[in-house]
Each structure stands twice: as structure tokens, then as C-alpha cells.
Tab-separated table of C-alpha atoms in Angstrom:
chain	number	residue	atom	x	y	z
A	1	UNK	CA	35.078	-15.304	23.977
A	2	UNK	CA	31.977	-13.089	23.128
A	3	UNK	CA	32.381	-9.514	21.972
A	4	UNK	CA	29.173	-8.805	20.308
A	5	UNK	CA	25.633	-10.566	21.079
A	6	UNK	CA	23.061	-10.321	18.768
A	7	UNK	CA	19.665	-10.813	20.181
A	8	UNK	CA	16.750	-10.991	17.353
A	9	UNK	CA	13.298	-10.066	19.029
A	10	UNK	CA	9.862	-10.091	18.165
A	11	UNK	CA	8.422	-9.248	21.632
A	12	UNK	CA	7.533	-12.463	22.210
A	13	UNK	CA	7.473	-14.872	25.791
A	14	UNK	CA	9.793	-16.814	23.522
A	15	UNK	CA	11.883	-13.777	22.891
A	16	UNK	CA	12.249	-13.163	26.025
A	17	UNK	CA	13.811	-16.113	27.831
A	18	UNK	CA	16.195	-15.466	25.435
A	19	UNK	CA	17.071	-11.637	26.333
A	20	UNK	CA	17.459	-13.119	30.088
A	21	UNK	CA	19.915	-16.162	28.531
A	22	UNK	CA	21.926	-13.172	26.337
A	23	UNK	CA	22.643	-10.588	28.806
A	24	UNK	CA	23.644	-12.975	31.516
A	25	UNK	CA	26.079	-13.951	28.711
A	26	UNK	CA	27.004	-10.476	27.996
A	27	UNK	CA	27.867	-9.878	31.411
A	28	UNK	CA	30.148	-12.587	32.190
A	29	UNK	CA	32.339	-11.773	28.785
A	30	UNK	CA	31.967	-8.184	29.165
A	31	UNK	CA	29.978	-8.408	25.511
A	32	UNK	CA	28.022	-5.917	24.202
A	33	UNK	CA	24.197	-7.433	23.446
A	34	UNK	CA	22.685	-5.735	19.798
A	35	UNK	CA	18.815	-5.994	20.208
A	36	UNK	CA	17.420	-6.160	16.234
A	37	UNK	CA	13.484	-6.277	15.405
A	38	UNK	CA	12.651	-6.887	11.833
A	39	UNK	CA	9.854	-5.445	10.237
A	40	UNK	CA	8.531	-8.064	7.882
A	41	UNK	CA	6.241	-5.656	6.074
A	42	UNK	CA	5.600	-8.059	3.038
A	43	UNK	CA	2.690	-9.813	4.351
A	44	UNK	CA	0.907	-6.254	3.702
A	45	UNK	CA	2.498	-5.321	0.301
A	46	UNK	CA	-0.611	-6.150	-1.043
A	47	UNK	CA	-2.493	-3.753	0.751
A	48	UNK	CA	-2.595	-0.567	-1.241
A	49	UNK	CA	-4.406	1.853	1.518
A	50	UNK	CA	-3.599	2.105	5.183
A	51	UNK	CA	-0.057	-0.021	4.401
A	52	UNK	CA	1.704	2.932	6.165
A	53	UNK	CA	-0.300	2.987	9.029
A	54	UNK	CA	0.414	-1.276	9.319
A	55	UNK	CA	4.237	-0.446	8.916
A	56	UNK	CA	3.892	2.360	11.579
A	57	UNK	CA	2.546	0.187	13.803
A	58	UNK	CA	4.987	-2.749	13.458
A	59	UNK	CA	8.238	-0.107	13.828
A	60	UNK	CA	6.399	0.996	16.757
A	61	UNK	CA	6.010	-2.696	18.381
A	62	UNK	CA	9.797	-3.103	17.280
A	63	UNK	CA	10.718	-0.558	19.026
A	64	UNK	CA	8.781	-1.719	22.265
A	65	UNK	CA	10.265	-5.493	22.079
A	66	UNK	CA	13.867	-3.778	21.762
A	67	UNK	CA	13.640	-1.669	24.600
A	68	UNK	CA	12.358	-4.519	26.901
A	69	UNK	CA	16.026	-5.790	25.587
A	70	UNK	CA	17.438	-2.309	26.703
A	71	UNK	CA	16.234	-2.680	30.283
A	72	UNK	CA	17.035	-5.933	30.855
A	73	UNK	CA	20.470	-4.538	29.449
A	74	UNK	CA	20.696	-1.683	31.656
A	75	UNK	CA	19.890	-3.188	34.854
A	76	UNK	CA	22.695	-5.997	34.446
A	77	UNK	CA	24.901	-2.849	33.451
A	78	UNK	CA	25.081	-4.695	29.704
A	79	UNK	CA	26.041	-2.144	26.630
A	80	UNK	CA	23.208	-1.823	24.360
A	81	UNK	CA	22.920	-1.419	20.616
A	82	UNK	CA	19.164	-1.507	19.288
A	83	UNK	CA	18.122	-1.432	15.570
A	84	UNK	CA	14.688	-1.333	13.937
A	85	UNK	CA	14.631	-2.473	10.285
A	86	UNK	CA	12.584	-3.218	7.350
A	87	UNK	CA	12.846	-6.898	5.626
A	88	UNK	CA	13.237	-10.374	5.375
A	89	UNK	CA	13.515	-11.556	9.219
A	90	UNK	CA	16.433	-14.252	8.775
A	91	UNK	CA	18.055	-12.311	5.903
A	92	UNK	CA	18.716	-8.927	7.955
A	93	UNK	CA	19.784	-11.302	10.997
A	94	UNK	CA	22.409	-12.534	8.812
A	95	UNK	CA	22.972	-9.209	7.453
A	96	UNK	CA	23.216	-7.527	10.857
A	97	UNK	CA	25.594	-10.652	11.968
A	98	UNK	CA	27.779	-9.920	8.861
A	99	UNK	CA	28.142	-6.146	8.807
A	100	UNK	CA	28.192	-5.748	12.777
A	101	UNK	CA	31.077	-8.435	13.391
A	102	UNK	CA	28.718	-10.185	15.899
A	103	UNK	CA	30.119	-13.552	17.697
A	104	UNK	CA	26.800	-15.040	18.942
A	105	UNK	CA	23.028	-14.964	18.328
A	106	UNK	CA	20.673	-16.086	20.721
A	107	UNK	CA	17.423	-16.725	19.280
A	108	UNK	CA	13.669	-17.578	20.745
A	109	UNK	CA	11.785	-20.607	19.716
A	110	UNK	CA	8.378	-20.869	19.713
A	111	UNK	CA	8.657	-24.694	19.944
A	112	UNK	CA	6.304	-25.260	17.427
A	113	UNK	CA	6.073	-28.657	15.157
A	114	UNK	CA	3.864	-30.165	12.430
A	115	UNK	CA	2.171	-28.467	10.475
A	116	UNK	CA	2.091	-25.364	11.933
A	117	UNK	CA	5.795	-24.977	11.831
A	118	UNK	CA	5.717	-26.113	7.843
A	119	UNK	CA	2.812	-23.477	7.660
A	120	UNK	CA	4.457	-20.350	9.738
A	121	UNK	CA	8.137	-21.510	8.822
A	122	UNK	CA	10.685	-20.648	11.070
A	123	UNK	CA	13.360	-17.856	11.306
A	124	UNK	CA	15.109	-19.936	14.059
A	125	UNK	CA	15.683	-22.431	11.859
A	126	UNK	CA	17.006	-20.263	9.299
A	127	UNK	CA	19.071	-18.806	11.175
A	128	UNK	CA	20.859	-21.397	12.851
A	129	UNK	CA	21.192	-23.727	8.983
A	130	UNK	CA	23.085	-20.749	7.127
A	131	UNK	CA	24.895	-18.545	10.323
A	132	UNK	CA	28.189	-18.612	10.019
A	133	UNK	CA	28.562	-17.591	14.247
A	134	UNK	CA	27.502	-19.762	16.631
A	135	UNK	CA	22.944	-19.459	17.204
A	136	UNK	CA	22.296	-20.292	20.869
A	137	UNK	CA	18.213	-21.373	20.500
A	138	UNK	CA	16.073	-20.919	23.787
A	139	UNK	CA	12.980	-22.960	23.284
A	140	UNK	CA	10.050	-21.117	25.221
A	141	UNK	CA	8.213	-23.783	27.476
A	142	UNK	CA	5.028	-23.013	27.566
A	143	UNK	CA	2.753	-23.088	31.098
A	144	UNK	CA	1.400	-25.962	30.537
A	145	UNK	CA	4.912	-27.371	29.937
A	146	UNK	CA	6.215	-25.977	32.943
């Protein structure tokens, strides 16, 4: 049913509930899961010194949340893709979903409402109104919630 798995991260708690929900789906179709971090390096365009030491460190956090994907990957015996690129978060995961051939993405949500979601926006969201592959969302519950 699922050949390809496409797992956006940002290294959140929220990201990770969904690694765990993707790779236990990868193993029982035999999928491959593609870990993708997205460097949203526009915030800081407007910075005109010590921008490339910002972007530096966000491709180095990206490539921190997708190895947590690789071992979570490795240990199920999962095969493992990982990507680290520069843009607009939703619009590369649609890209990636397009240009890799990828069946499902399963996406983190931060559960947020209100205001602060209106504020913040949400690449869930995004992601799951324009996909044309099924988005599997895994809201993060909080410890409070728990």
C-alpha cells in the first residue's frame, strides 16, 4: 500500500510521535521512510551580518532532527532517505512529495489553537489542504494532557 513515507521534522516532541507512528508503518509495508527538515531561513533575510552563521546553525539542527529519524529507522531495520533543504516549509514538503513519488506523509502537530495558531500558522495544515497523497497528522499531547 505504502512505498515511500515522507516524514517532515523539525526536531520537535511533536515530531517525534510521529517518526514512532511512520516507521512502524514503514515496517509493516516494507516502505521506505524519507526524513526532510526545512530550513526556513526567511525569518533572517533581513539580517545582513551573521545570517550565515543563523543558516549554519539551522542545517546543523536539521541535520540532528533527521538523524533521530535515521535511528529510529535503523533499529526497526526501516530504509532511510534524509534531506536537508533551504525554503518554504509546506512548499518543499509538497515539492519533495511530488518529485520523490512519495505515498504518505506523516506530519507532527503542535496542537495549537487561537490565536497562536493564526499568529505562528501552521505547516500541518498546509500540508494536509493542498497534498495530493494521503497526510497522516499525529497531534503531540502534551504532559499535562497525558
Amino acid at each position: 500500500m505504502y512505498d515511500d513515507i515522507l516524514v517532515p521534522t523539525d526536531g520537535s516532541p511533536a515530531a517525534t510521535d510521529a517518526i514512532d507512528h511512520a516507521v512502524s508503518l514503514a515496517e509493516t509495508y516494507g516502505a521506505t521512510i524519507h526524513a526532510l527538515y526545512v530550513v526556513d531561513a526567511s525569518a533572517f533575510s533581513s539580517i545582513e551580518s551573521g545570517s550565515e552563521l543563523v543558516i549554519d546553525a539551522l542545517e546543523e539542527e536539521g541535520q540532528r532532527a533527521v538523524n533521530e529519524v535515521v535511528d529510529a529507522a535503523e533499529a526497526a531495520g526501516v530504509d532511510i532517505e534524509t534531506h536537508v533543504v533551504s525554503g518554504t516549509a509546506y512548499r518543499r514538503i509538497l515539492d519533495y512529495v511530488d518529485s520523490e513519488g512519495v505515498d504518505l506523509v506523516v506530519m507532527g502537530t503542535h496542537g495549537r489553537s487561537g490565536v497562536e495558531r493564526f499568529l505562528l500558522g501552521s505547516v500541518t495544515e498546509r500540508v494536509v489542504r493542498t497534498s495530493d497523497v494521503p497526510v497522516l497528522t499525529i497531534r503531540h499531547k502534551s504532559e499535562d494532557e497525558a
